[in-house]
PDB file of N, CA, C and O in Angstrom:
ATOM      1  N   LEU A   1      -0.888  -2.769  21.983  1.00 53.00           N
ATOM      2  CA  LEU A   1      -1.993  -3.632  21.608  1.00 53.00           C
ATOM      3  C   LEU A   1      -2.183  -4.698  22.672  1.00 53.00           C
ATOM      4  O   LEU A   1      -1.234  -5.326  23.107  1.00 53.00           O
ATOM      5  N   LEU A   2      -3.407  -4.893  23.099  1.00 62.00           N
ATOM      6  CA  LEU A   2      -3.708  -5.903  24.102  1.00 62.00           C
ATOM      7  C   LEU A   2      -3.573  -7.297  23.506  1.00 62.00           C
ATOM      8  O   LEU A   2      -3.886  -7.517  22.343  1.00 62.00           O
ATOM      9  N   SER A   3      -3.132  -8.243  24.328  1.00 70.00           N
ATOM     10  CA  SER A   3      -3.062  -9.623  23.858  1.00 70.00           C
ATOM     11  C   SER A   3      -4.280 -10.387  24.365  1.00 70.00           C
ATOM     12  O   SER A   3      -4.973  -9.948  25.272  1.00 70.00           O
ATOM     13  N   GLY A   4      -4.556 -11.531  23.753  1.00 80.00           N
ATOM     14  CA  GLY A   4      -5.683 -12.353  24.170  1.00 80.00           C
ATOM     15  C   GLY A   4      -6.960 -11.983  23.435  1.00 80.00           C
ATOM     16  O   GLY A   4      -6.972 -11.161  22.524  1.00 80.00           O
ATOM     17  N   ASP A   5      -8.048 -12.623  23.856  1.00 90.00           N
ATOM     18  CA  ASP A   5      -9.346 -12.370  23.236  1.00 90.00           C
ATOM     19  C   ASP A   5      -9.816 -10.947  23.516  1.00 90.00           C
ATOM     20  O   ASP A   5      -9.532 -10.390  24.579  1.00 90.00           O
ATOM     21  N   PHE A   6     -10.537 -10.394  22.559  1.00 92.00           N
ATOM     22  CA  PHE A   6     -10.987  -9.013  22.668  1.00 92.00           C
ATOM     23  C   PHE A   6     -12.294  -8.854  21.906  1.00 92.00           C
ATOM     24  O   PHE A   6     -12.492  -9.489  20.871  1.00 92.00           O
ATOM     25  N   ARG A   7     -13.184  -7.994  22.404  1.00 95.00           N
ATOM     26  CA  ARG A   7     -14.466  -7.723  21.744  1.00 95.00           C
ATOM     27  C   ARG A   7     -14.843  -6.270  22.009  1.00 95.00           C
ATOM     28  O   ARG A   7     -14.688  -5.781  23.127  1.00 95.00           O
ATOM     29  N   CYS A   8     -15.346  -5.583  20.956  1.00 96.00           N
ATOM     30  CA  CYS A   8     -15.802  -4.210  21.151  1.00 96.00           C
ATOM     31  C   CYS A   8     -16.886  -3.865  20.125  1.00 96.00           C
ATOM     32  O   CYS A   8     -17.055  -4.556  19.123  1.00 96.00           O
ATOM     33  N   PHE A   9     -17.592  -2.806  20.378  1.00 97.00           N
ATOM     34  CA  PHE A   9     -18.640  -2.268  19.524  1.00 97.00           C
ATOM     35  C   PHE A   9     -18.019  -1.309  18.515  1.00 97.00           C
ATOM     36  O   PHE A   9     -17.050  -0.627  18.830  1.00 97.00           O
ATOM     37  N   TRP A  10     -18.563  -1.254  17.294  1.00 96.00           N
ATOM     38  CA  TRP A  10     -18.151  -0.253  16.311  1.00 96.00           C
ATOM     39  C   TRP A  10     -19.396   0.324  15.658  1.00 96.00           C
ATOM     40  O   TRP A  10     -20.456  -0.302  15.639  1.00 96.00           O
ATOM     41  N   SER A  11     -19.266   1.520  15.096  1.00 96.00           N
ATOM     42  CA  SER A  11     -20.397   2.185  14.458  1.00 96.00           C
ATOM     43  C   SER A  11     -19.903   3.141  13.379  1.00 96.00           C
ATOM     44  O   SER A  11     -18.932   3.859  13.587  1.00 96.00           O
ATOM     45  N   VAL A  12     -20.567   3.103  12.215  1.00 94.00           N
ATOM     46  CA  VAL A  12     -20.334   4.055  11.128  1.00 94.00           C
ATOM     47  C   VAL A  12     -21.702   4.466  10.600  1.00 94.00           C
ATOM     48  O   VAL A  12     -22.722   3.916  11.010  1.00 94.00           O
ATOM     49  N   GLY A  13     -21.745   5.403   9.674  1.00 93.00           N
ATOM     50  CA  GLY A  13     -23.016   5.904   9.156  1.00 93.00           C
ATOM     51  C   GLY A  13     -23.895   4.856   8.517  1.00 93.00           C
ATOM     52  O   GLY A  13     -25.118   4.955   8.555  1.00 93.00           O
ATOM     53  N   SER A  14     -23.298   3.803   7.933  1.00 95.00           N
ATOM     54  CA  SER A  14     -24.083   2.803   7.198  1.00 95.00           C
ATOM     55  C   SER A  14     -24.440   1.566   8.017  1.00 95.00           C
ATOM     56  O   SER A  14     -25.187   0.709   7.558  1.00 95.00           O
ATOM     57  N   GLY A  15     -23.898   1.445   9.228  1.00 96.00           N
ATOM     58  CA  GLY A  15     -24.208   0.270  10.040  1.00 96.00           C
ATOM     59  C   GLY A  15     -23.439   0.247  11.341  1.00 96.00           C
ATOM     60  O   GLY A  15     -22.654   1.144  11.637  1.00 96.00           O
ATOM     61  N   TRP A  16     -23.674  -0.819  12.111  1.00 97.00           N
ATOM     62  CA  TRP A  16     -22.974  -0.992  13.379  1.00 97.00           C
ATOM     63  C   TRP A  16     -22.856  -2.480  13.684  1.00 97.00           C
ATOM     64  O   TRP A  16     -23.539  -3.305  13.082  1.00 97.00           O
ATOM     65  N   GLY A  17     -21.958  -2.812  14.604  1.00 97.00           N
ATOM     66  CA  GLY A  17     -21.790  -4.214  14.969  1.00 97.00           C
ATOM     67  C   GLY A  17     -20.699  -4.399  15.997  1.00 97.00           C
ATOM     68  O   GLY A  17     -20.457  -3.518  16.825  1.00 97.00           O
ATOM     69  N   ASN A  18     -20.034  -5.545  15.941  1.00 98.00           N
ATOM     70  CA  ASN A  18     -19.004  -5.916  16.905  1.00 98.00           C
ATOM     71  C   ASN A  18     -17.730  -6.328  16.188  1.00 98.00           C
ATOM     72  O   ASN A  18     -17.781  -6.926  15.106  1.00 98.00           O
ATOM     73  N   TYR A  19     -16.604  -6.034  16.821  1.00 96.00           N
ATOM     74  CA  TYR A  19     -15.308  -6.556  16.390  1.00 96.00           C
ATOM     75  C   TYR A  19     -14.904  -7.601  17.420  1.00 96.00           C
ATOM     76  O   TYR A  19     -14.972  -7.344  18.626  1.00 96.00           O
ATOM     77  N   ILE A  20     -14.490  -8.787  16.946  1.00 95.00           N
ATOM     78  CA  ILE A  20     -14.120  -9.877  17.848  1.00 95.00           C
ATOM     79  C   ILE A  20     -12.765 -10.426  17.413  1.00 95.00           C
ATOM     80  O   ILE A  20     -12.577 -10.768  16.244  1.00 95.00           O
ATOM     81  N   ARG A  21     -11.834 -10.531  18.364  1.00 93.00           N
ATOM     82  CA  ARG A  21     -10.527 -11.127  18.098  1.00 93.00           C
ATOM     83  C   ARG A  21     -10.358 -12.332  19.008  1.00 93.00           C
ATOM     84  O   ARG A  21     -10.494 -12.215  20.224  1.00 93.00           O
ATOM     85  N   THR A  22     -10.106 -13.493  18.406  1.00 91.00           N
ATOM     86  CA  THR A  22      -9.804 -14.713  19.164  1.00 91.00           C
ATOM     87  C   THR A  22      -8.658 -15.423  18.471  1.00 91.00           C
ATOM     88  O   THR A  22      -8.695 -15.643  17.268  1.00 91.00           O
ATOM     89  N   ASN A  23      -7.636 -15.768  19.213  1.00 85.00           N
ATOM     90  CA  ASN A  23      -6.467 -16.478  18.690  1.00 85.00           C
ATOM     91  C   ASN A  23      -6.016 -15.912  17.351  1.00 85.00           C
ATOM     92  O   ASN A  23      -5.540 -14.804  17.290  1.00 85.00           O
ATOM     93  N   ASN A  24      -6.210 -16.649  16.264  1.00 87.00           N
ATOM     94  CA  ASN A  24      -5.724 -16.216  14.951  1.00 87.00           C
ATOM     95  C   ASN A  24      -6.839 -15.715  14.050  1.00 87.00           C
ATOM     96  O   ASN A  24      -6.685 -15.677  12.833  1.00 87.00           O
ATOM     97  N   GLN A  25      -7.975 -15.336  14.623  1.00 93.00           N
ATOM     98  CA  GLN A  25      -9.115 -14.897  13.803  1.00 93.00           C
ATOM     99  C   GLN A  25      -9.635 -13.538  14.265  1.00 93.00           C
ATOM    100  O   GLN A  25      -9.783 -13.294  15.453  1.00 93.00           O
ATOM    101  N   HIS A  26      -9.910 -12.686  13.289  1.00 95.00           N
ATOM    102  CA  HIS A  26     -10.510 -11.377  13.530  1.00 95.00           C
ATOM    103  C   HIS A  26     -11.841 -11.367  12.791  1.00 95.00           C
ATOM    104  O   HIS A  26     -11.898 -11.676  11.605  1.00 95.00           O
ATOM    105  N   THR A  27     -12.920 -11.002  13.481  1.00 96.00           N
ATOM    106  CA  THR A  27     -14.244 -10.979  12.866  1.00 96.00           C
ATOM    107  C   THR A  27     -14.881  -9.621  13.080  1.00 96.00           C
ATOM    108  O   THR A  27     -14.890  -9.093  14.194  1.00 96.00           O
ATOM    109  N   VAL A  28     -15.396  -9.041  12.001  1.00 96.00           N
ATOM    110  CA  VAL A  28     -16.199  -7.825  12.076  1.00 96.00           C
ATOM    111  C   VAL A  28     -17.634  -8.257  11.784  1.00 96.00           C
ATOM    112  O   VAL A  28     -17.952  -8.646  10.663  1.00 96.00           O
ATOM    113  N   GLU A  29     -18.473  -8.261  12.813  1.00 97.00           N
ATOM    114  CA  GLU A  29     -19.881  -8.624  12.672  1.00 97.00           C
ATOM    115  C   GLU A  29     -20.701  -7.391  12.344  1.00 97.00           C
ATOM    116  O   GLU A  29     -20.485  -6.334  12.936  1.00 97.00           O
ATOM    117  N   ILE A  30     -21.650  -7.534  11.440  1.00 97.00           N
ATOM    118  CA  ILE A  30     -22.583  -6.457  11.137  1.00 97.00           C
ATOM    119  C   ILE A  30     -23.906  -6.834  11.794  1.00 97.00           C
ATOM    120  O   ILE A  30     -24.490  -7.878  11.472  1.00 97.00           O
ATOM    121  N   CYS A  31     -24.359  -6.037  12.745  1.00 97.00           N
ATOM    122  CA  CYS A  31     -25.630  -6.290  13.438  1.00 97.00           C
ATOM    123  C   CYS A  31     -26.787  -5.568  12.759  1.00 97.00           C
ATOM    124  O   CYS A  31     -27.924  -6.023  12.820  1.00 97.00           O
ATOM    125  N   ALA A  32     -26.505  -4.436  12.135  1.00 98.00           N
ATOM    126  CA  ALA A  32     -27.530  -3.684  11.409  1.00 98.00           C
ATOM    127  C   ALA A  32     -26.849  -2.898  10.295  1.00 98.00           C
ATOM    128  O   ALA A  32     -25.740  -2.384  10.469  1.00 98.00           O
ATOM    129  N   GLY A  33     -27.487  -2.840   9.123  1.00 97.00           N
ATOM    130  CA  GLY A  33     -26.942  -2.094   7.993  1.00 97.00           C
ATOM    131  C   GLY A  33     -25.912  -2.902   7.226  1.00 97.00           C
ATOM    132  O   GLY A  33     -25.998  -4.129   7.139  1.00 97.00           O
ATOM    133  N   SER A  34     -24.907  -2.216   6.707  1.00 96.00           N
ATOM    134  CA  SER A  34     -23.844  -2.853   5.921  1.00 96.00           C
ATOM    135  C   SER A  34     -22.564  -2.043   6.071  1.00 96.00           C
ATOM    136  O   SER A  34     -22.570  -0.935   6.600  1.00 96.00           O
ATOM    137  N   LEU A  35     -21.475  -2.610   5.554  1.00 94.00           N
ATOM    138  CA  LEU A  35     -20.172  -1.966   5.630  1.00 94.00           C
ATOM    139  C   LEU A  35     -19.476  -2.153   4.280  1.00 94.00           C
ATOM    140  O   LEU A  35     -19.246  -3.284   3.855  1.00 94.00           O
ATOM    141  N   THR A  36     -19.202  -1.062   3.584  1.00 94.00           N
ATOM    142  CA  THR A  36     -18.505  -1.115   2.301  1.00 94.00           C
ATOM    143  C   THR A  36     -17.042  -0.753   2.530  1.00 94.00           C
ATOM    144  O   THR A  36     -16.752   0.271   3.140  1.00 94.00           O
ATOM    145  N   LEU A  37     -16.142  -1.618   2.043  1.00 94.00           N
ATOM    146  CA  LEU A  37     -14.714  -1.456   2.315  1.00 94.00           C
ATOM    147  C   LEU A  37     -13.873  -1.550   1.050  1.00 94.00           C
ATOM    148  O   LEU A  37     -14.164  -2.346   0.163  1.00 94.00           O
ATOM    149  N   LYS A  38     -12.824  -0.762   1.023  1.00 96.00           N
ATOM    150  CA  LYS A  38     -11.729  -0.940   0.072  1.00 96.00           C
ATOM    151  C   LYS A  38     -10.465  -1.312   0.841  1.00 96.00           C
ATOM    152  O   LYS A  38      -9.604  -1.994   0.322  1.00 96.00           O
ATOM    153  N   THR A  39     -10.377  -0.832   2.097  1.00 97.00           N
ATOM    154  CA  THR A  39      -9.228  -1.107   2.950  1.00 97.00           C
ATOM    155  C   THR A  39      -9.710  -1.401   4.366  1.00 97.00           C
ATOM    156  O   THR A  39     -10.608  -0.738   4.867  1.00 97.00           O
ATOM    157  N   LEU A  40      -9.113  -2.410   4.981  1.00 95.00           N
ATOM    158  CA  LEU A  40      -9.376  -2.734   6.384  1.00 95.00           C
ATOM    159  C   LEU A  40      -8.040  -2.730   7.098  1.00 95.00           C
ATOM    160  O   LEU A  40      -7.113  -3.446   6.708  1.00 95.00           O
ATOM    161  N   LEU A  41      -7.906  -1.919   8.129  1.00 94.00           N
ATOM    162  CA  LEU A  41      -6.680  -1.809   8.900  1.00 94.00           C
ATOM    163  C   LEU A  41      -6.889  -2.491  10.238  1.00 94.00           C
ATOM    164  O   LEU A  41      -7.815  -2.140  10.976  1.00 94.00           O
ATOM    165  N   LEU A  42      -6.060  -3.487  10.536  1.00 91.00           N
ATOM    166  CA  LEU A  42      -6.124  -4.210  11.803  1.00 91.00           C
ATOM    167  C   LEU A  42      -4.723  -4.261  12.392  1.00 91.00           C
ATOM    168  O   LEU A  42      -3.844  -4.943  11.853  1.00 91.00           O
ATOM    169  N   ASP A  43      -4.506  -3.549  13.484  1.00 84.00           N
ATOM    170  CA  ASP A  43      -3.185  -3.526  14.113  1.00 84.00           C
ATOM    171  C   ASP A  43      -2.783  -4.922  14.578  1.00 84.00           C
ATOM    172  O   ASP A  43      -3.588  -5.651  15.155  1.00 84.00           O
ATOM    173  N   GLY A  44      -1.538  -5.274  14.307  1.00 78.00           N
ATOM    174  CA  GLY A  44      -0.966  -6.518  14.817  1.00 78.00           C
ATOM    175  C   GLY A  44      -1.524  -7.791  14.221  1.00 78.00           C
ATOM    176  O   GLY A  44      -1.507  -8.824  14.872  1.00 78.00           O
ATOM    177  N   ILE A  45      -1.996  -7.768  12.969  1.00 87.00           N
ATOM    178  CA  ILE A  45      -2.626  -8.965  12.418  1.00 87.00           C
ATOM    179  C   ILE A  45      -1.636 -10.028  11.946  1.00 87.00           C
ATOM    180  O   ILE A  45      -1.992 -11.175  11.805  1.00 87.00           O
ATOM    181  N   GLY A  46      -0.409  -9.660  11.681  1.00 87.00           N
ATOM    182  CA  GLY A  46       0.539 -10.650  11.173  1.00 87.00           C
ATOM    183  C   GLY A  46       0.214 -11.024   9.732  1.00 87.00           C
ATOM    184  O   GLY A  46      -0.404 -10.253   8.998  1.00 87.00           O
ATOM    185  N   ASN A  47       0.595 -12.238   9.339  1.00 95.00           N
ATOM    186  CA  ASN A  47       0.400 -12.690   7.970  1.00 95.00           C
ATOM    187  C   ASN A  47      -0.997 -13.282   7.800  1.00 95.00           C
ATOM    188  O   ASN A  47      -1.330 -14.286   8.423  1.00 95.00           O
ATOM    189  N   VAL A  48      -1.824 -12.687   6.965  1.00 96.00           N
ATOM    190  CA  VAL A  48      -3.199 -13.146   6.747  1.00 96.00           C
ATOM    191  C   VAL A  48      -3.201 -14.255   5.700  1.00 96.00           C
ATOM    192  O   VAL A  48      -2.601 -14.124   4.635  1.00 96.00           O
ATOM    193  N   THR A  49      -3.889 -15.364   6.014  1.00 96.00           N
ATOM    194  CA  THR A  49      -3.953 -16.495   5.092  1.00 96.00           C
ATOM    195  C   THR A  49      -5.277 -16.557   4.334  1.00 96.00           C
ATOM    196  O   THR A  49      -5.328 -17.149   3.252  1.00 96.00           O
ATOM    197  N   ALA A  50      -6.352 -15.978   4.876  1.00 97.00           N
ATOM    198  CA  ALA A  50      -7.657 -16.025   4.207  1.00 97.00           C
ATOM    199  C   ALA A  50      -8.569 -14.933   4.731  1.00 97.00           C
ATOM    200  O   ALA A  50      -8.473 -14.528   5.891  1.00 97.00           O
ATOM    201  N   VAL A  51      -9.468 -14.471   3.847  1.00 97.00           N
ATOM    202  CA  VAL A  51     -10.506 -13.509   4.224  1.00 97.00           C
ATOM    203  C   VAL A  51     -11.816 -13.997   3.610  1.00 97.00           C
ATOM    204  O   VAL A  51     -11.852 -14.356   2.433  1.00 97.00           O
ATOM    205  N   THR A  52     -12.873 -14.036   4.423  1.00 97.00           N
ATOM    206  CA  THR A  52     -14.200 -14.359   3.899  1.00 97.00           C
ATOM    207  C   THR A  52     -15.148 -13.208   4.202  1.00 97.00           C
ATOM    208  O   THR A  52     -15.039 -12.557   5.242  1.00 97.00           O
ATOM    209  N   VAL A  53     -16.065 -12.966   3.272  1.00 97.00           N
ATOM    210  CA  VAL A  53     -17.108 -11.958   3.448  1.00 97.00           C
ATOM    211  C   VAL A  53     -18.438 -12.679   3.329  1.00 97.00           C
ATOM    212  O   VAL A  53     -18.717 -13.304   2.301  1.00 97.00           O
ATOM    213  N   ASP A  54     -19.214 -12.636   4.401  1.00 96.00           N
ATOM    214  CA  ASP A  54     -20.501 -13.332   4.458  1.00 96.00           C
ATOM    215  C   ASP A  54     -20.342 -14.796   4.072  1.00 96.00           C
ATOM    216  O   ASP A  54     -21.169 -15.384   3.380  1.00 96.00           O
ATOM    217  N   GLY A  55     -19.221 -15.409   4.490  1.00 96.00           N
ATOM    218  CA  GLY A  55     -18.965 -16.818   4.259  1.00 96.00           C
ATOM    219  C   GLY A  55     -18.315 -17.168   2.935  1.00 96.00           C
ATOM    220  O   GLY A  55     -18.019 -18.333   2.671  1.00 96.00           O
ATOM    221  N   VAL A  56     -18.055 -16.183   2.085  1.00 97.00           N
ATOM    222  CA  VAL A  56     -17.480 -16.430   0.758  1.00 97.00           C
ATOM    223  C   VAL A  56     -16.035 -15.909   0.729  1.00 97.00           C
ATOM    224  O   VAL A  56     -15.798 -14.745   1.063  1.00 97.00           O
ATOM    225  N   PRO A  57     -15.067 -16.742   0.322  1.00 97.00           N
ATOM    226  CA  PRO A  57     -13.681 -16.264   0.217  1.00 97.00           C
ATOM    227  C   PRO A  57     -13.572 -15.102  -0.770  1.00 97.00           C
ATOM    228  O   PRO A  57     -14.228 -15.103  -1.811  1.00 97.00           O
ATOM    229  N   VAL A  58     -12.753 -14.094  -0.418  1.00 97.00           N
ATOM    230  CA  VAL A  58     -12.549 -12.940  -1.290  1.00 97.00           C
ATOM    231  C   VAL A  58     -11.055 -12.710  -1.503  1.00 97.00           C
ATOM    232  O   VAL A  58     -10.230 -13.060  -0.664  1.00 97.00           O
ATOM    233  N   ALA A  59     -10.724 -12.123  -2.650  1.00 97.00           N
ATOM    234  CA  ALA A  59      -9.341 -11.769  -2.957  1.00 97.00           C
ATOM    235  C   ALA A  59      -8.959 -10.519  -2.181  1.00 97.00           C
ATOM    236  O   ALA A  59      -9.780  -9.618  -1.981  1.00 97.00           O
ATOM    237  N   PHE A  60      -7.703 -10.469  -1.747  1.00 97.00           N
ATOM    238  CA  PHE A  60      -7.198  -9.310  -1.005  1.00 97.00           C
ATOM    239  C   PHE A  60      -5.703  -9.192  -1.233  1.00 97.00           C
ATOM    240  O   PHE A  60      -5.041 -10.142  -1.635  1.00 97.00           O
ATOM    241  N   THR A  61      -5.191  -8.015  -0.972  1.00 97.00           N
ATOM    242  CA  THR A  61      -3.760  -7.760  -0.960  1.00 97.00           C
ATOM    243  C   THR A  61      -3.417  -7.231   0.419  1.00 97.00           C
ATOM    244  O   THR A  61      -4.114  -6.352   0.932  1.00 97.00           O
ATOM    245  N   GLN A  62      -2.364  -7.773   1.026  1.00 97.00           N
ATOM    246  CA  GLN A  62      -1.953  -7.305   2.346  1.00 97.00           C
ATOM    247  C   GLN A  62      -0.684  -6.491   2.234  1.00 97.00           C
ATOM    248  O   GLN A  62       0.296  -6.919   1.626  1.00 97.00           O
ATOM    249  N   ILE A  63      -0.710  -5.307   2.826  1.00 96.00           N
ATOM    250  CA  ILE A  63       0.468  -4.464   2.974  1.00 96.00           C
ATOM    251  C   ILE A  63       0.558  -4.101   4.450  1.00 96.00           C
ATOM    252  O   ILE A  63      -0.268  -3.343   4.964  1.00 96.00           O
ATOM    253  N   ASP A  64       1.515  -4.727   5.141  1.00 94.00           N
ATOM    254  CA  ASP A  64       1.670  -4.576   6.587  1.00 94.00           C
ATOM    255  C   ASP A  64       0.368  -4.955   7.286  1.00 94.00           C
ATOM    256  O   ASP A  64      -0.107  -6.062   7.123  1.00 94.00           O
ATOM    257  N   ASN A  65      -0.247  -4.025   8.019  1.00 94.00           N
ATOM    258  CA  ASN A  65      -1.477  -4.326   8.745  1.00 94.00           C
ATOM    259  C   ASN A  65      -2.734  -3.852   8.003  1.00 94.00           C
ATOM    260  O   ASN A  65      -3.794  -3.726   8.594  1.00 94.00           O
ATOM    261  N   GLN A  66      -2.600  -3.615   6.702  1.00 96.00           N
ATOM    262  CA  GLN A  66      -3.725  -3.175   5.877  1.00 96.00           C
ATOM    263  C   GLN A  66      -4.112  -4.270   4.886  1.00 96.00           C
ATOM    264  O   GLN A  66      -3.248  -4.844   4.222  1.00 96.00           O
ATOM    265  N   LEU A  67      -5.420  -4.532   4.780  1.00 97.00           N
ATOM    266  CA  LEU A  67      -5.948  -5.446   3.778  1.00 97.00           C
ATOM    267  C   LEU A  67      -6.679  -4.608   2.740  1.00 97.00           C
ATOM    268  O   LEU A  67      -7.547  -3.803   3.088  1.00 97.00           O
ATOM    269  N   HIS A  68      -6.331  -4.793   1.467  1.00 97.00           N
ATOM    270  CA  HIS A  68      -6.925  -4.018   0.378  1.00 97.00           C
ATOM    271  C   HIS A  68      -7.812  -4.930  -0.472  1.00 97.00           C
ATOM    272  O   HIS A  68      -7.422  -6.050  -0.800  1.00 97.00           O
ATOM    273  N   PHE A  69      -8.998  -4.429  -0.808  1.00 97.00           N
ATOM    274  CA  PHE A  69      -9.984  -5.160  -1.604  1.00 97.00           C
ATOM    275  C   PHE A  69     -10.357  -4.325  -2.828  1.00 97.00           C
ATOM    276  O   PHE A  69     -10.148  -3.119  -2.853  1.00 97.00           O
ATOM    277  N   ASP A  70     -10.985  -4.960  -3.813  1.00 94.00           N
ATOM    278  CA  ASP A  70     -11.464  -4.239  -4.992  1.00 94.00           C
ATOM    279  C   ASP A  70     -12.696  -3.400  -4.672  1.00 94.00           C
ATOM    280  O   ASP A  70     -13.152  -2.634  -5.496  1.00 94.00           O
ATOM    281  N   GLY A  71     -13.237  -3.558  -3.504  1.00 88.00           N
ATOM    282  CA  GLY A  71     -14.456  -2.883  -3.068  1.00 88.00           C
ATOM    283  C   GLY A  71     -15.476  -3.949  -2.731  1.00 88.00           C
ATOM    284  O   GLY A  71     -15.964  -4.643  -3.614  1.00 88.00           O
ATOM    285  N   ILE A  72     -15.723  -4.137  -1.448  1.00 95.00           N
ATOM    286  CA  ILE A  72     -16.644  -5.175  -0.998  1.00 95.00           C
ATOM    287  C   ILE A  72     -17.704  -4.543  -0.112  1.00 95.00           C
ATOM    288  O   ILE A  72     -17.459  -3.525   0.538  1.00 95.00           O
ATOM    289  N   THR A  73     -18.869  -5.141  -0.097  1.00 96.00           N
ATOM    290  CA  THR A  73     -19.914  -4.734   0.834  1.00 96.00           C
ATOM    291  C   THR A  73     -20.245  -5.932   1.709  1.00 96.00           C
ATOM    292  O   THR A  73     -20.525  -7.019   1.207  1.00 96.00           O
ATOM    293  N   VAL A  74     -20.183  -5.713   3.010  1.00 96.00           N
ATOM    294  CA  VAL A  74     -20.394  -6.769   3.997  1.00 96.00           C
ATOM    295  C   VAL A  74     -21.773  -6.571   4.624  1.00 96.00           C
ATOM    296  O   VAL A  74     -22.097  -5.473   5.073  1.00 96.00           O
ATOM    297  N   TYR A  75     -22.562  -7.655   4.649  1.00 97.00           N
ATOM    298  CA  TYR A  75     -23.903  -7.593   5.243  1.00 97.00           C
ATOM    299  C   TYR A  75     -24.009  -8.393   6.536  1.00 97.00           C
ATOM    300  O   TYR A  75     -24.857  -8.086   7.377  1.00 97.00           O
ATOM    301  N   LYS A  76     -23.159  -9.420   6.703  1.00 97.00           N
ATOM    302  CA  LYS A  76     -23.194 -10.250   7.914  1.00 97.00           C
ATOM    303  C   LYS A  76     -21.887 -10.183   8.690  1.00 97.00           C
ATOM    304  O   LYS A  76     -21.877  -9.843   9.857  1.00 97.00           O
ATOM    305  N   ASN A  77     -20.775 -10.567   8.021  1.00 97.00           N
ATOM    306  CA  ASN A  77     -19.481 -10.521   8.705  1.00 97.00           C
ATOM    307  C   ASN A  77     -18.334 -10.623   7.722  1.00 97.00           C
ATOM    308  O   ASN A  77     -18.494 -11.087   6.602  1.00 97.00           O
ATOM    309  N   ILE A  78     -17.200 -10.167   8.189  1.00 96.00           N
ATOM    310  CA  ILE A  78     -15.943 -10.372   7.469  1.00 96.00           C
ATOM    311  C   ILE A  78     -15.011 -11.074   8.462  1.00 96.00           C
ATOM    312  O   ILE A  78     -14.880 -10.636   9.607  1.00 96.00           O
ATOM    313  N   GLN A  79     -14.437 -12.194   8.026  1.00 97.00           N
ATOM    314  CA  GLN A  79     -13.524 -12.952   8.875  1.00 97.00           C
ATOM    315  C   GLN A  79     -12.135 -12.919   8.265  1.00 97.00           C
ATOM    316  O   GLN A  79     -11.971 -13.178   7.073  1.00 97.00           O
ATOM    317  N   VAL A  80     -11.161 -12.623   9.114  1.00 96.00           N
ATOM    318  CA  VAL A  80      -9.760 -12.553   8.694  1.00 96.00           C
ATOM    319  C   VAL A  80      -9.013 -13.621   9.481  1.00 96.00           C
ATOM    320  O   VAL A  80      -9.017 -13.607  10.710  1.00 96.00           O
ATOM    321  N   ILE A  81      -8.386 -14.560   8.765  1.00 95.00           N
ATOM    322  CA  ILE A  81      -7.642 -15.648   9.398  1.00 95.00           C
ATOM    323  C   ILE A  81      -6.160 -15.384   9.222  1.00 95.00           C
ATOM    324  O   ILE A  81      -5.679 -15.159   8.102  1.00 95.00           O
ATOM    325  N   CYS A  82      -5.426 -15.426  10.326  1.00 91.00           N
ATOM    326  CA  CYS A  82      -3.984 -15.175  10.300  1.00 91.00           C
ATOM    327  C   CYS A  82      -3.222 -16.459  10.557  1.00 91.00           C
ATOM    328  O   CYS A  82      -3.700 -17.363  11.185  1.00 91.00           O
TER     329      CYS A  82
END
């Protein structure tokens, strides 16, 4: 896993956007469409302290590098704070 800031493009059938990693924050931006998640896997995330979806805090369970949700749909962004 690369260290430092990182940014890349992602795409799925329901939307596309950018993944951005800076210091202790991981952000999945949605540029078009939406992203429905039950699980988000982020290598090397460490201990997650908060997750927001479109600016609203959401409940999650962390198991290693996996974040589990009851089922969320993201229209703008999901932010993961470690």
